[in-house]
CSV table of C-alpha atoms in Angstrom, one decimal:
chain,number,residue,atom,x,y,z
V,1,MET,CA,21.4,-0.8,19.0
V,2,SER,CA,20.4,2.5,20.6
V,3,ASP,CA,16.8,3.8,20.1
V,4,PHE,CA,17.7,6.6,17.6
V,5,ARG,CA,19.9,4.2,15.5
V,6,ARG,CA,17.1,1.7,15.3
V,7,ASP,CA,14.6,4.3,14.6
V,8,PHE,CA,16.8,5.7,11.8
V,9,VAL,CA,17.3,2.4,10.0
V,10,ARG,CA,13.4,1.8,10.0
V,11,PHE,CA,12.9,5.3,8.9
V,12,ALA,CA,15.3,4.8,6.0
V,13,LEU,CA,13.4,1.6,5.0
V,14,ASP,CA,10.1,3.3,5.1
V,15,GLN,CA,11.5,6.2,2.9
V,16,GLY,CA,12.9,3.7,0.3
V,17,VAL,CA,16.4,5.1,1.2
V,18,LEU,CA,17.6,1.7,2.4
V,19,ARG,CA,16.7,-1.3,0.2
V,20,PHE,CA,17.6,-4.9,0.2
V,21,GLY,CA,18.2,-7.0,-2.9
V,22,SER,CA,21.2,-7.0,-5.4
V,23,PHE,CA,22.9,-3.7,-6.4
V,24,VAL,CA,26.0,-2.9,-8.1
V,25,THR,CA,27.8,-0.1,-6.2
V,26,LYS,CA,30.0,2.6,-7.7
V,27,SER,CA,33.1,0.4,-6.8
V,28,GLY,CA,31.6,-2.4,-8.9
V,29,ARG,CA,30.7,-4.6,-6.0
V,30,VAL,CA,27.4,-6.4,-5.9
V,31,SER,CA,25.9,-5.4,-2.5
V,32,PRO,CA,22.8,-7.0,-1.0
V,33,TYR,CA,21.7,-3.6,0.3
V,34,PHE,CA,21.7,-0.1,-1.0
V,35,PHE,CA,21.5,3.3,0.8
V,36,ASN,CA,20.7,6.3,-1.2
V,37,ALA,CA,20.4,9.4,1.0
V,38,GLY,CA,19.4,11.5,-2.0
V,39,LEU,CA,16.0,10.0,-1.7
V,40,PHE,CA,15.3,12.1,1.6
V,41,ASN,CA,13.8,14.6,-0.8
V,42,SER,CA,10.8,16.1,0.8
V,43,GLY,CA,10.3,18.6,3.6
V,44,ALA,CA,9.1,16.1,6.1
V,45,SER,CA,11.7,13.5,5.3
V,46,ILE,CA,14.8,15.8,5.4
V,47,GLY,CA,13.4,17.6,8.5
V,48,ARG,CA,13.3,14.1,10.2
V,49,LEU,CA,16.7,13.3,8.8
V,50,ALA,CA,18.1,16.5,10.4
V,51,GLN,CA,16.8,15.4,13.8
V,52,PHE,CA,18.7,12.2,13.5
V,53,TYR,CA,21.8,14.1,12.6
V,54,ALA,CA,21.4,16.4,15.5
V,55,ASP,CA,20.8,13.5,18.0
V,56,ALA,CA,24.0,11.7,16.7
V,57,LEU,CA,26.1,14.8,17.2
V,58,VAL,CA,24.8,15.7,20.6
V,59,LYS,CA,24.9,12.1,21.8
V,60,SER,CA,28.6,11.9,20.5
V,61,GLY,CA,29.6,14.3,23.2
V,62,LEU,CA,32.0,16.2,20.8
V,63,SER,CA,32.8,19.9,21.3
V,64,PHE,CA,31.8,22.0,18.2
V,65,ASP,CA,31.1,25.6,17.2
V,66,MET,CA,29.5,25.3,13.9
V,67,LEU,CA,28.6,23.2,10.9
V,68,PHE,CA,30.0,23.1,7.4
V,69,GLY,CA,28.1,21.6,4.4
V,70,PRO,CA,30.3,20.8,1.3
V,71,ALA,CA,28.5,21.4,-2.0
V,72,TYR,CA,26.2,20.1,-3.1
V,73,LYS,CA,24.6,17.4,-0.9
V,74,GLY,CA,25.9,18.9,2.4
V,75,ILE,CA,24.3,22.4,1.8
V,76,SER,CA,20.8,21.2,2.7
V,77,LEU,CA,22.1,18.9,5.4
V,78,ALA,CA,24.0,21.7,7.2
V,79,ALA,CA,21.1,24.1,7.0
V,80,THR,CA,18.4,21.7,8.3
V,81,THR,CA,20.7,20.2,10.9
V,82,ALA,CA,21.4,23.7,12.3
V,83,VAL,CA,17.6,24.2,12.6
V,84,ALA,CA,17.2,20.8,14.4
V,85,LEU,CA,20.1,21.7,16.8
V,86,ALA,CA,18.4,25.0,17.6
V,87,GLY,CA,15.5,23.1,19.1
V,88,HIS,CA,17.4,20.1,20.6
V,89,VAL,CA,17.0,19.9,24.3
V,90,GLY,CA,20.5,18.7,24.6
V,91,LEU,CA,21.9,22.1,23.6
V,92,GLN,CA,19.6,24.1,25.8
V,93,GLY,CA,18.7,26.7,23.3
V,94,ARG,CA,22.1,27.2,21.8
V,95,ASP,CA,22.1,28.6,18.2
V,96,VAL,CA,24.6,26.9,16.0
V,97,PRO,CA,25.8,28.7,12.9
V,98,PHE,CA,26.4,27.0,9.5
V,99,ALA,CA,28.3,27.6,6.3
V,100,PHE,CA,28.7,25.9,3.0
V,101,ASN,CA,30.8,26.4,-0.3
V,102,ARG,CA,30.0,27.0,-3.8
V,103,LYS,CA,31.6,24.8,-6.5
V,104,GLU,CA,32.3,27.9,-8.5
V,105,ALA,CA,33.6,31.2,-7.1
V,106,LYS,CA,31.1,34.1,-7.4
V,107,ASP,CA,32.6,37.2,-9.0
V,108,HIS,CA,29.9,39.8,-7.9
V,109,GLY,CA,28.0,40.6,-4.8
V,110,GLU,CA,29.9,39.3,-1.9
V,111,GLY,CA,32.1,37.1,-4.1
V,112,GLY,CA,34.2,34.2,-3.1
V,113,THR,CA,33.2,30.5,-2.6
V,114,LEU,CA,31.8,30.5,0.9
V,115,VAL,CA,28.2,31.3,2.0
V,116,GLY,CA,26.9,31.6,5.6
V,117,ALA,CA,28.5,32.2,8.9
V,118,PRO,CA,32.4,32.9,8.9
V,119,LEU,CA,34.3,29.7,9.5
V,120,THR,CA,35.7,29.9,13.1
V,121,GLY,CA,36.3,27.6,16.0
V,122,ARG,CA,35.7,23.9,15.9
V,123,VAL,CA,33.8,22.9,12.6
V,124,VAL,CA,31.7,19.8,12.0
V,125,ILE,CA,31.7,18.7,8.4
V,126,ILE,CA,28.2,17.2,7.5
V,127,ASP,CA,27.7,14.9,4.5
V,128,ASP,CA,25.5,11.8,3.7
V,129,VAL,CA,28.3,9.1,3.3
V,130,ILE,CA,32.0,8.8,2.9
V,131,THR,CA,33.1,6.9,-0.2
V,132,ALA,CA,36.6,8.2,-1.7
V,133,GLY,CA,36.9,11.0,1.0
V,134,THR,CA,37.3,13.7,-1.7
V,135,SER,CA,34.6,15.9,-0.2
V,136,VAL,CA,36.2,15.6,3.2
V,137,ARG,CA,39.6,16.5,1.9
V,138,GLU,CA,38.3,19.6,0.1
V,139,SER,CA,36.3,20.6,3.2
V,140,VAL,CA,39.3,20.3,5.6
V,141,ASP,CA,41.4,22.4,3.2
V,142,ILE,CA,38.7,25.1,3.1
V,143,ILE,CA,38.2,25.2,6.9
V,144,ARG,CA,41.9,25.3,7.7
V,145,ALA,CA,42.6,28.0,5.1
V,146,ALA,CA,40.0,30.1,7.0
V,147,GLY,CA,41.9,29.6,10.2
V,148,ALA,CA,39.3,27.3,11.8
V,149,GLU,CA,39.6,23.7,13.0
V,150,PRO,CA,37.9,20.6,11.5
V,151,ALA,CA,36.4,18.9,14.6
V,152,ALA,CA,34.6,15.9,13.1
V,153,VAL,CA,32.7,14.5,10.1
V,154,LEU,CA,29.0,13.7,10.6
V,155,ILE,CA,27.5,11.3,8.1
V,156,ALA,CA,24.2,9.3,7.9
V,157,MET,CA,25.5,5.7,7.2
V,158,ASP,CA,28.9,4.0,7.7
V,159,ARG,CA,28.9,0.9,5.5
V,160,ARG,CA,32.0,-0.4,7.4
V,161,GLU,CA,33.6,-2.0,4.5
V,162,ARG,CA,37.2,-2.0,3.1
V,163,ALA,CA,38.0,0.2,0.1
V,164,GLY,CA,39.8,-1.0,-3.1
V,165,LYS,CA,39.3,-3.7,-5.7
V,166,ASP,CA,38.6,-7.3,-4.8
V,167,ASP,CA,42.2,-8.3,-5.5
V,168,ALA,CA,43.6,-5.4,-3.6
V,169,LEU,CA,41.4,-4.6,-0.8
V,170,ALA,CA,42.7,-1.8,1.6
V,171,ALA,CA,43.4,-2.5,5.2
V,172,TYR,CA,40.9,0.1,6.2
V,173,SER,CA,37.5,1.6,5.3
V,174,ALA,CA,37.0,5.0,3.8
V,175,VAL,CA,35.8,6.2,7.1
V,176,GLN,CA,38.9,4.9,8.9
V,177,GLU,CA,41.2,6.4,6.3
V,178,VAL,CA,39.6,9.9,7.0
V,179,GLU,CA,40.0,9.4,10.7
V,180,ARG,CA,43.7,8.4,10.3
V,181,GLN,CA,44.5,11.0,7.7
V,182,TYR,CA,43.0,14.0,9.5
V,183,GLY,CA,43.0,12.9,13.0
V,184,ILE,CA,39.4,13.7,13.4
V,185,PRO,CA,36.5,11.3,14.4
V,186,VAL,CA,33.7,10.4,12.0
V,187,VAL,CA,30.3,10.2,13.7
V,188,SER,CA,27.5,8.3,11.9
V,189,ILE,CA,23.8,8.0,12.6
V,190,ALA,CA,23.9,4.4,11.9
V,191,SER,CA,26.2,1.7,10.4
V,192,LEU,CA,26.1,-1.8,8.8
V,193,GLU,CA,26.0,-3.3,12.4
V,194,ASP,CA,22.6,-1.5,13.0
V,195,ILE,CA,21.2,-2.9,9.7
V,196,LEU,CA,22.3,-6.3,10.8
V,197,SER,CA,20.5,-5.8,14.2
V,198,LEU,CA,17.3,-5.0,12.3
V,199,LEU,CA,17.7,-8.1,10.2
V,200,ASP,CA,18.0,-10.1,13.5
V,201,ASP,CA,15.0,-8.5,15.1
V,202,ASP,CA,12.5,-8.2,12.3
V,203,THR,CA,11.3,-11.3,10.6
V,204,ARG,CA,10.1,-9.4,7.5
V,205,PHE,CA,13.7,-9.0,6.5
V,206,THR,CA,15.2,-12.2,7.7
V,207,GLU,CA,15.7,-13.6,4.2
V,208,HIS,CA,18.3,-10.9,3.5
V,209,ARG,CA,20.4,-11.6,6.6
V,210,ASP,CA,22.7,-14.4,5.3
V,211,ALA,CA,23.5,-12.3,2.2
V,212,VAL,CA,24.4,-9.3,4.3
V,213,LEU,CA,26.5,-11.3,6.7
V,214,ALA,CA,28.3,-12.9,3.7
V,215,TYR,CA,29.1,-9.4,2.2
V,216,ARG,CA,30.4,-8.2,5.6
V,217,ALA,CA,32.5,-11.3,5.8
V,218,ARG,CA,34.2,-10.6,2.5
V,219,TYR,CA,34.4,-6.8,2.7
V,220,GLY,CA,33.9,-5.8,6.3
V,221,ILE,CA,36.4,-4.2,8.6
V,222,ASP,CA,37.5,-5.5,11.9
V,223,LEU,CA,35.8,-3.5,14.7
């Protein structure tokens, strides 16, 4: 596990964003861990989160021109990550523009559903997680309609588990489906494998390791 991935998992634990226990997910599964990026809800925490997003994007080596944040969660993520990228040593002072969309079109002022820089070039979509992929689909449509090109999706956590109901599990995860459907990579700050690395290394959380391993054995994807 790279330093920034390890540091992110610990940061998520410290902020209460990552928790261990027994949680019923939106899909109805009982998960031994829960990740709620909405709890990055202070200036300091979202500022640090943005630095992790910037690190993940720069270290991916992907070519990109700007960021796009889908409403609503992606709005603050795009703005703060653009700030973090502006000060990132890896971009050598490059200023990265960003844009986001409104859920409802504005019928006065500048009008329309887009706010921020014009969508041009290779655009990175930034969000917290990918579940059903609805947000990505809408974002890809918006970007392509503007004549730009979706370059990647940048998320905080990849659970790396198969979609679908227990009696009809899909062959791929939601992240893999996005990559297959749109032909673009999904970059994550961390993943389930990084959580497991923490459980191996930190005795404070050892008691949760078997439950997480069992969950991965049941729902995990082949890497």
